[in-house]
Amino acid sequence: MDRYIIKGGNPLVGEVEIGGAKNAALGIIAASIMTDETVTIENLPDVNDTNVLLEAMQGIGVRVMRVDRHTVKINAGKVFSHCIEYDYIKKIRASYYLLGALLGKYKHAEVALPGGCKIGSRPIDQHIKGFKALGAKVNLSHGNIITTADHLRSTHLYFDVVSVGATINVMMAAAMSDGTTVMENVAKEPHVVDIANFLNSMGARVRGAGTNVIRITGVPKLHGTTYSIIPDQIEAGTFMFAAAATQGDVTVTNVIPKHLEATIYKLTELGCEIEEFDDAVRVVSKGNLKATTVKTLPYPGFPTDMQPQMGVTLALGSGTSLITESIFENRFKYLDELARMGADVKVDGTTATIRGVDHLSGANVNALDLRAGAALCIAGLAADGVTIVDDIHYIKRGYEDFDKKIRDLGGIMEEVSGEESLSKVRKRIG
Ligand code: EPZ
């Protein structure tokens, strides 16, 4: 089983180039199936989630041609099935974006129901509500969602919950419906906007993405395009918090500072010095991080995907901080692992109380999910001694070359597999 071995104590210093946004890439890859012409996607992150989704699409006849590590050409002109196997959805929930894409183009899709995951039950009732509002029939049978429509009609839909996935899935289906659909109470994340822009580059007519109301005028056909994915705000924020936690000086490059406003604001509150450039942000921390309170909210609020990274950084602050997780019901599990490194934390429902300690000590911990895993690596980089992070496949779902990027910033972190190499590397890094 692969794991990271980390020796703490080095401040992270230098520049790190941020890759394409995983959560935009997943919607864009799925949406590329909506045309029979070739789509070229650039600035694609080379992470497990995107690679598994590309495999799922090849499984139904989509041709995928890798131009280079971060560029792929996709052609869905010869799709022979509209059914996505459970194996794929088990690996990545976002395979369910193929529901909206296939329903929009073929008026038929069958995708295995995604289960819950470590951070919550993650229902998809709003996705189904949206498909039904467009006139599709939706049936659940033997663990699959089967959705069909003679044609998709316009509708005026109000989501009961602000959902990134439902906003994206229904937007894709509506892109090839009849008439104009209005969706209210939608998600406004940068990746929602990126997917809307991608659809428009294929000839769709989506307006208002990034605001509370999205209007989509359906078109009968979409054409090929070449599109470059926006930078990953969550990868960027992860390195920014790593700088804060290790008293470092890190500049994240190839970013859109506007997408990082909530993160920048919180890091400033903690006492970090921030310098913003056109496409870069520098974070300098001299230690003595202050306590604060934070509540995760849909964009432009503080992102839930940055909550674990914030939590581990606050564990080293001075004073008592409060985190309220308002998006997912079970996203504090990483704090149990952090407590094993000496953090003073208490969870009560959706609120965690974190009392800063003057140091953490290295320990064996598990990466319970993607962002928790990245956060525990940050904790290991800031801790005294050696930390071993297990189950790093979660981290590889969304972070490309994570350990190499940390090493390039002066951190001591290596991937090892097997006991023998672990003891060898452990001896070497001391
Ligand atoms: C997306 O998940 C992201 N994943 C998540 O990132 C991110 O944490 C989340 O949005 C919130 O920003 C991808 O984009 C692939 P939601 P998604 O639908 O779309 C409830 C990461 O680390 N809800 O916005 O599944 C739901 O239970 C991952 O990259 C319903 O009740 O999130 C949750 O409480 C983790 N009914 C809230 O809405 C629904 O039909 C927000 O979920 C859908 C959602």
Coordinates of C-alpha atoms and ligand atoms in Angstrom, one line a residue:
M1 CA 0.0 0.0 0.0
D2 CA 1.5 3.4 -1.0
R3 CA 2.1 6.0 1.7
Y4 CA 3.9 9.3 2.2
I5 CA 6.7 9.6 4.7
I6 CA 7.2 13.2 5.9
K7 CA 9.8 14.7 8.1
G8 CA 8.6 18.0 9.6
G9 CA 10.4 21.2 10.5
N10 CA 11.4 22.7 7.1
P11 CA 9.5 25.9 6.2
L12 CA 8.2 25.7 2.6
V13 CA 9.8 28.3 0.5
G14 CA 9.6 29.0 -3.2
E15 CA 7.2 29.0 -6.2
V16 CA 4.7 26.2 -7.1
E17 CA 2.8 26.1 -10.4
I18 CA -0.9 25.2 -9.9
G19 CA -2.5 22.7 -12.3
G20 CA -6.0 22.7 -13.9
A21 CA -9.0 22.5 -11.7
K22 CA -10.0 18.9 -11.1
N23 CA -13.6 19.7 -10.4
A24 CA -13.9 21.8 -13.5
A25 CA -12.1 19.1 -15.5
L26 CA -14.6 16.4 -14.5
G27 CA -17.6 18.3 -15.7
I28 CA -15.8 19.4 -18.9
I29 CA -14.7 15.9 -19.8
A30 CA -18.3 14.6 -19.3
A31 CA -19.7 17.5 -21.4
S32 CA -17.3 16.8 -24.2
I33 CA -19.5 13.7 -25.0
M34 CA -22.3 16.1 -26.1
T35 CA -20.8 16.6 -29.6
D36 CA -19.8 14.2 -32.4
E37 CA -16.9 16.5 -33.2
T38 CA -13.5 16.4 -31.6
V39 CA -13.0 18.4 -28.4
T40 CA -9.5 19.4 -27.3
I41 CA -9.0 20.0 -23.6
E42 CA -5.9 21.8 -22.3
N43 CA -4.5 22.4 -18.8
L44 CA -6.1 19.0 -17.8
P45 CA -4.8 17.9 -14.4
D46 CA -3.2 14.4 -14.5
V47 CA -4.9 13.0 -11.5
N48 CA -6.8 9.7 -10.8
D49 CA -10.3 11.2 -10.9
T50 CA -9.9 12.7 -14.4
N51 CA -8.2 9.6 -15.7
V52 CA -10.9 7.2 -14.4
L53 CA -13.6 9.4 -16.0
L54 CA -11.8 9.2 -19.3
E55 CA -11.6 5.4 -18.9
A56 CA -15.4 5.3 -18.2
M57 CA -16.1 7.2 -21.4
Q58 CA -13.8 5.0 -23.4
G59 CA -15.8 2.1 -22.0
I60 CA -18.9 3.3 -24.0
G61 CA -17.0 4.0 -27.2
V62 CA -15.6 7.5 -26.8
R63 CA -12.2 7.9 -28.4
V64 CA -9.6 9.5 -26.1
M65 CA -6.3 10.6 -27.6
R66 CA -3.7 11.9 -25.1
V67 CA -1.7 14.7 -26.8
D68 CA 0.5 15.3 -23.8
R69 CA 0.2 14.9 -20.1
H70 CA -2.1 17.9 -19.8
T71 CA -3.9 17.9 -23.2
V72 CA -6.4 15.4 -24.5
K73 CA -8.5 15.1 -27.6
I74 CA -12.0 13.5 -27.2
N75 CA -14.4 12.3 -29.9
A76 CA -17.8 10.9 -29.0
G77 CA -18.9 10.3 -32.6
K78 CA -19.1 6.5 -32.1
V79 CA -20.6 6.0 -28.7
F80 CA -22.2 2.6 -28.6
S81 CA -23.8 2.6 -25.1
H82 CA -25.3 5.1 -22.8
C83 CA -24.8 3.0 -19.7
I84 CA -21.9 3.6 -17.2
E85 CA -20.8 0.7 -15.1
Y86 CA -20.9 0.7 -11.3
D87 CA -17.1 0.1 -11.2
Y88 CA -16.5 3.6 -12.5
I89 CA -19.0 5.4 -10.3
K90 CA -17.6 3.5 -7.3
K91 CA -14.2 4.9 -8.1
I92 CA -15.4 8.5 -8.7
R93 CA -18.8 9.9 -8.0
A94 CA -18.4 12.5 -10.7
S95 CA -19.2 9.9 -13.3
Y96 CA -22.7 10.9 -12.6
Y97 CA -22.0 14.0 -14.7
L98 CA -22.5 11.6 -17.6
L99 CA -26.2 11.5 -16.7
G100 CA -26.7 15.1 -17.7
A101 CA -24.4 14.9 -20.7
L102 CA -25.9 11.7 -22.1
L103 CA -29.5 12.7 -21.4
G104 CA -28.9 16.1 -23.1
K105 CA -27.4 14.5 -26.2
Y106 CA -29.1 11.1 -26.5
K107 CA -32.2 11.6 -24.3
H108 CA -31.1 8.4 -22.5
A109 CA -28.6 7.6 -19.8
E110 CA -28.0 4.8 -17.3
V111 CA -25.5 5.4 -14.5
A112 CA -25.0 3.5 -11.3
L113 CA -26.2 5.4 -8.3
P114 CA -23.3 6.9 -6.5
G115 CA -23.0 5.8 -2.9
G116 CA -22.2 8.1 0.0
C117 CA -18.6 8.7 1.0
K118 CA -16.5 9.5 4.0
I119 CA -17.6 13.1 4.2
G120 CA -21.4 12.5 4.0
S121 CA -24.3 10.7 2.5
R122 CA -24.3 13.0 -0.6
P123 CA -27.8 12.4 -2.0
I124 CA -28.6 13.3 -5.6
D125 CA -32.3 14.3 -5.2
Q126 CA -31.7 17.7 -6.7
H127 CA -30.1 16.2 -9.8
I128 CA -33.2 14.0 -10.2
K129 CA -35.5 17.0 -9.5
G130 CA -33.8 18.9 -12.3
F131 CA -34.0 16.1 -14.9
K132 CA -37.7 15.6 -14.1
A133 CA -38.4 19.3 -14.4
L134 CA -36.9 19.1 -17.9
G135 CA -39.4 16.4 -18.7
A136 CA -37.2 13.3 -18.3
K137 CA -38.4 10.1 -16.7
V138 CA -36.1 9.0 -14.0
N139 CA -36.2 5.4 -12.6
L140 CA -34.0 3.7 -10.0
S141 CA -33.5 0.1 -10.6
H142 CA -31.0 -2.4 -9.3
G143 CA -28.7 0.4 -8.1
N144 CA -28.9 2.3 -11.4
I145 CA -30.4 5.6 -12.4
I146 CA -32.2 5.3 -15.7
T147 CA -33.3 8.5 -17.3
T148 CA -35.0 8.9 -20.6
A149 CA -37.0 11.6 -22.5
D150 CA -38.8 11.9 -25.8
H151 CA -37.6 15.5 -25.7
L152 CA -36.4 17.8 -23.0
R153 CA -38.6 20.9 -22.4
S154 CA -37.9 24.2 -20.9
T155 CA -38.6 24.7 -17.2
H156 CA -38.2 27.2 -14.4
L157 CA -36.4 25.3 -11.6
Y158 CA -35.6 26.4 -8.0
F159 CA -33.0 24.1 -6.3
D160 CA -33.8 23.4 -2.7
V161 CA -30.1 23.1 -1.9
V162 CA -27.2 24.9 -3.5
S163 CA -25.5 22.0 -5.2
V164 CA -22.5 22.2 -7.4
G165 CA -23.2 18.8 -9.0
A166 CA -26.9 19.3 -9.5
T167 CA -26.2 22.7 -11.1
I168 CA -23.7 21.3 -13.5
N169 CA -25.7 18.1 -14.3
V170 CA -29.0 19.9 -15.1
M171 CA -27.2 22.7 -16.9
M172 CA -25.7 20.1 -19.3
A173 CA -29.0 18.4 -19.9
A174 CA -30.8 21.7 -20.5
A175 CA -28.1 22.8 -23.0
M176 CA -29.7 20.5 -25.6
S177 CA -33.3 20.9 -24.5
D178 CA -36.2 22.8 -26.3
G179 CA -36.7 26.4 -25.2
T180 CA -35.2 28.4 -22.4
T181 CA -34.7 27.0 -18.9
V182 CA -34.2 29.1 -15.8
M183 CA -32.4 27.6 -12.8
E184 CA -32.4 29.5 -9.5
N185 CA -30.5 29.0 -6.2
V186 CA -27.6 27.5 -8.2
A187 CA -24.0 27.0 -7.2
K188 CA -21.6 29.8 -8.3
E189 CA -18.3 28.1 -7.9
P190 CA -15.6 29.0 -10.5
H191 CA -15.8 25.5 -11.9
V192 CA -19.5 25.9 -12.5
V193 CA -18.6 29.0 -14.6
D194 CA -15.8 27.1 -16.3
I195 CA -18.2 24.3 -17.4
A196 CA -20.8 26.9 -18.6
N197 CA -18.0 28.6 -20.6
F198 CA -16.9 25.3 -22.1
L199 CA -20.5 24.5 -23.1
N200 CA -20.8 27.9 -24.7
S201 CA -17.5 27.3 -26.6
M202 CA -19.3 24.3 -28.1
G203 CA -22.3 26.5 -29.2
A204 CA -24.5 26.2 -26.2
R205 CA -26.3 29.3 -24.9
V206 CA -25.8 29.4 -21.1
R207 CA -26.1 32.8 -19.4
G208 CA -25.6 33.9 -15.8
A209 CA -23.2 31.2 -14.6
G210 CA -21.6 32.6 -11.4
T211 CA -24.7 34.3 -10.3
N212 CA -27.8 33.0 -8.5
V213 CA -29.7 32.5 -11.7
I214 CA -28.6 30.6 -14.8
R215 CA -30.6 30.8 -18.1
I216 CA -30.0 28.1 -20.7
T217 CA -31.5 28.3 -24.2
G218 CA -31.3 24.8 -25.6
V219 CA -29.7 24.1 -29.0
P220 CA -30.2 20.9 -31.2
K221 CA -26.5 20.3 -31.8
L222 CA -23.1 21.2 -30.3
H223 CA -19.8 21.4 -32.1
G224 CA -16.2 20.7 -31.3
T225 CA -13.9 23.1 -29.5
T226 CA -10.5 23.7 -27.9
Y227 CA -10.7 24.7 -24.3
S228 CA -8.2 25.4 -21.5
I229 CA -9.4 24.6 -17.9
I230 CA -9.1 27.2 -15.1
P231 CA -6.5 26.8 -12.4
D232 CA -7.4 24.7 -9.4
Q233 CA -8.3 27.0 -6.5
I234 CA -8.3 24.1 -4.0
E235 CA -4.8 22.9 -5.0
A236 CA -3.6 26.6 -4.7
G237 CA -5.2 27.0 -1.3
T238 CA -3.7 23.8 -0.1
F239 CA -0.2 25.1 -0.8
M240 CA -1.1 28.5 0.7
F241 CA -2.1 26.8 4.0
A242 CA 1.0 24.7 3.8
A243 CA 3.1 27.9 3.8
A244 CA 1.1 29.3 6.7
A245 CA 1.5 26.1 8.8
T246 CA 5.3 25.7 8.1
Q247 CA 6.2 29.4 8.7
G248 CA 7.1 29.5 5.0
D249 CA 7.2 31.9 2.0
V250 CA 5.3 30.3 -0.9
T251 CA 4.1 31.9 -4.2
V252 CA 1.4 29.9 -6.0
T253 CA 1.6 30.7 -9.7
N254 CA -0.9 30.2 -12.6
V255 CA -3.8 31.1 -10.4
I256 CA -6.8 33.4 -10.6
P257 CA -6.6 35.5 -7.3
K258 CA -10.2 36.3 -7.5
H259 CA -11.1 32.6 -6.9
L260 CA -8.9 32.6 -3.8
E261 CA -10.5 35.7 -2.0
A262 CA -12.0 33.7 0.9
T263 CA -8.8 31.8 1.5
I264 CA -6.7 35.0 1.2
Y265 CA -9.0 36.8 3.7
K266 CA -8.7 34.0 6.3
L267 CA -4.9 33.7 5.9
T268 CA -4.7 37.4 6.5
E269 CA -6.8 37.0 9.6
L270 CA -4.4 34.3 10.8
G271 CA -1.6 36.9 10.5
C272 CA 0.0 35.9 7.2
E273 CA 1.3 38.5 4.8
I274 CA -0.3 38.2 1.4
E275 CA 1.0 39.7 -1.9
E276 CA -1.4 39.4 -4.9
F277 CA -0.2 39.5 -8.5
D278 CA -2.1 39.1 -11.8
D279 CA -1.8 35.3 -11.8
A280 CA 0.0 34.6 -8.6
V281 CA -0.4 34.9 -4.8
R282 CA 2.5 35.0 -2.3
V283 CA 1.9 33.8 1.3
V284 CA 4.5 34.6 4.0
S285 CA 4.1 33.4 7.6
K286 CA 6.3 34.2 10.5
G287 CA 4.5 31.9 12.9
N288 CA 2.4 33.1 15.9
L289 CA -0.7 32.4 13.9
K290 CA -3.8 33.9 15.4
A291 CA -7.0 32.1 16.3
T292 CA -10.2 32.8 14.2
T293 CA -13.6 31.4 13.5
V294 CA -14.7 30.1 10.1
K295 CA -17.8 28.7 8.5
T296 CA -17.8 26.8 5.3
L297 CA -20.3 28.1 2.7
P298 CA -21.0 27.8 -1.0
Y299 CA -18.8 30.1 -3.2
P300 CA -17.9 32.9 -2.6
G301 CA -17.8 31.8 1.0
F302 CA -15.0 29.8 2.5
P303 CA -14.8 26.5 0.6
T304 CA -15.6 23.2 2.4
D305 CA -12.7 21.7 0.4
M306 CA -10.3 24.0 2.2
Q307 CA -11.7 23.2 5.7
P308 CA -9.3 20.4 6.7
Q309 CA -6.3 22.5 5.5
M310 CA -7.6 25.3 7.7
G311 CA -8.1 23.0 10.6
V312 CA -4.6 21.6 10.7
T313 CA -3.2 25.2 10.4
L314 CA -5.4 26.4 13.3
A315 CA -4.1 23.5 15.4
L316 CA -0.8 25.4 15.5
G317 CA -2.3 28.8 16.1
S318 CA -2.4 30.6 19.4
G319 CA -5.8 30.7 21.2
T320 CA -9.1 28.9 20.5
S321 CA -10.6 28.7 17.0
L322 CA -14.0 27.5 15.9
I323 CA -14.8 25.8 12.5
T324 CA -18.4 25.3 11.4
E325 CA -18.8 22.8 8.5
S326 CA -22.2 23.7 6.9
I327 CA -21.9 21.7 3.7
F328 CA -21.1 18.1 4.7
E329 CA -22.2 16.3 7.8
N330 CA -19.1 14.3 8.4
R331 CA -16.0 16.3 7.4
F332 CA -14.2 16.5 10.7
K333 CA -12.9 12.9 10.8
Y334 CA -9.4 14.1 10.1
L335 CA -9.3 15.8 13.5
D336 CA -9.2 12.3 15.2
E337 CA -6.0 11.7 13.2
L338 CA -4.7 15.2 14.0
A339 CA -5.3 14.5 17.8
R340 CA -2.9 11.6 17.5
M341 CA -0.3 14.2 16.5
G342 CA -1.0 16.2 19.7
A343 CA -3.7 18.6 18.5
D344 CA -6.2 19.8 21.1
V345 CA -9.5 19.5 19.3
K346 CA -13.2 18.8 20.2
V347 CA -16.0 18.2 17.7
D348 CA -19.6 18.9 18.6
G349 CA -21.9 18.2 15.6
T350 CA -21.1 20.6 12.8
T351 CA -18.7 22.7 14.9
A352 CA -15.1 21.9 15.9
T353 CA -13.2 23.7 18.6
I354 CA -9.5 23.9 18.1
R355 CA -7.1 25.0 20.8
G356 CA -3.7 25.9 19.4
V357 CA -0.7 24.0 20.7
D358 CA 2.9 25.1 20.3
H359 CA 3.9 22.0 18.4
L360 CA 2.5 18.8 16.8
S361 CA 4.5 15.6 16.8
G362 CA 4.8 13.2 13.9
A363 CA 2.7 10.0 13.9
N364 CA 1.2 7.3 11.7
V365 CA -2.1 8.7 10.3
N366 CA -4.6 7.8 7.6
A367 CA -5.8 9.9 4.7
L368 CA -9.5 9.5 5.2
D369 CA -10.5 11.4 2.0
L370 CA -8.9 13.6 -0.6
R371 CA -8.7 16.9 1.3
A372 CA -8.2 15.4 4.8
G373 CA -5.2 13.5 3.4
A374 CA -3.6 16.6 2.0
A375 CA -4.3 18.4 5.3
L376 CA -2.6 15.7 7.3
C377 CA 0.5 16.0 5.0
I378 CA 0.5 19.7 5.9
A379 CA 0.4 18.7 9.6
G380 CA 3.3 16.3 9.0
L381 CA 5.3 19.1 7.4
A382 CA 4.8 21.3 10.4
A383 CA 5.2 18.6 13.1
D384 CA 8.3 17.6 14.9
G385 CA 9.7 14.2 13.7
V386 CA 8.4 11.8 11.1
T387 CA 4.8 11.3 9.9
I388 CA 3.6 8.5 7.8
V389 CA 0.3 9.1 5.9
D390 CA -1.4 5.9 4.7
D391 CA -4.1 5.5 2.0
I392 CA -2.6 8.2 -0.2
H393 CA -4.6 7.0 -3.2
Y394 CA -7.2 9.4 -1.9
I395 CA -4.7 12.3 -2.2
K396 CA -3.7 11.2 -5.7
R397 CA -7.4 11.5 -6.8
G398 CA -7.0 15.3 -6.9
Y399 CA -3.3 16.3 -6.5
E400 CA -0.8 15.9 -9.3
D401 CA 2.8 15.3 -8.2
F402 CA 1.9 16.4 -4.7
D403 CA 5.1 15.1 -3.0
K404 CA 7.4 16.4 -5.8
K405 CA 5.8 19.9 -5.5
I406 CA 6.4 19.8 -1.7
R407 CA 10.0 18.7 -2.2
D408 CA 10.6 21.4 -4.7
L409 CA 9.5 23.8 -1.9
G410 CA 12.0 22.4 0.5
G411 CA 9.7 20.0 2.3
I412 CA 10.9 16.5 3.2
M413 CA 8.3 14.1 1.8
E414 CA 8.6 10.9 -0.2
E415 CA 6.2 8.3 -1.5
V416 CA 7.1 4.7 -0.4
S417 CA 5.4 1.4 -1.0
G418 CA 6.1 -1.7 1.1
E419 CA 7.7 -2.0 4.5
E420 CA 11.3 -2.4 3.2
S421 CA 11.4 0.8 1.3
L422 CA 9.7 2.5 4.3
S423 CA 12.5 1.6 6.7
K424 CA 15.1 2.5 4.1
V425 CA 13.6 6.0 3.5
R426 CA 13.0 6.4 7.2
K427 CA 16.7 5.8 7.9
R428 CA 17.7 8.2 5.1
I429 CA 15.5 11.1 6.1
G430 CA 16.3 10.5 9.8
Ligands
EPZ1 C1 -18.7 19.1 -5.4 O1 -19.3 18.0 -4.8 C2 -17.2 18.8 -5.3 N1 -16.9 17.6 -6.1 C3 -16.8 18.6 -3.9 O2 -15.3 18.5 -3.9 C4 -17.1 19.8 -3.1 O3 -16.8 19.6 -1.7 C5 -18.6 20.1 -3.2 O4 -19.0 20.3 -4.6 C6 -19.0 21.4 -2.5 O5 -18.3 22.5 -3.0 C7 -16.8 17.8 -7.5 O6 -17.0 18.9 -8.0 C8 -16.5 16.5 -8.2 P1 -22.8 19.5 -3.7 P2 -20.9 17.8 -5.0 O7 -23.8 18.8 -4.6 O8 -21.3 18.4 -6.3 C9 -26.2 18.4 -0.7 C10 -13.3 17.5 -3.5 O9 -12.7 17.4 -2.5 N2 -26.9 17.8 -1.8 O10 -22.5 21.0 -3.9 O11 -21.3 16.4 -4.7 C11 -25.0 17.6 -0.3 O12 -25.3 16.5 0.5 C12 -14.8 17.2 -3.5 O13 -12.8 17.9 -4.6 C13 -28.3 17.4 -1.7 O14 -28.8 17.5 -0.6 O15 -21.4 18.7 -3.8 C14 -24.1 18.6 0.4 O16 -24.6 18.7 1.8 C15 -15.2 16.7 -2.2 N3 -28.9 16.9 -2.8 C16 -24.5 19.9 -0.3 O17 -25.7 19.7 -1.0 C17 -28.3 16.8 -4.0 O18 -29.0 16.4 -5.0 C18 -23.4 20.3 -1.3 O19 -23.2 19.3 -2.2 C19 -27.0 17.3 -4.1 C20 -26.3 17.8 -3.0

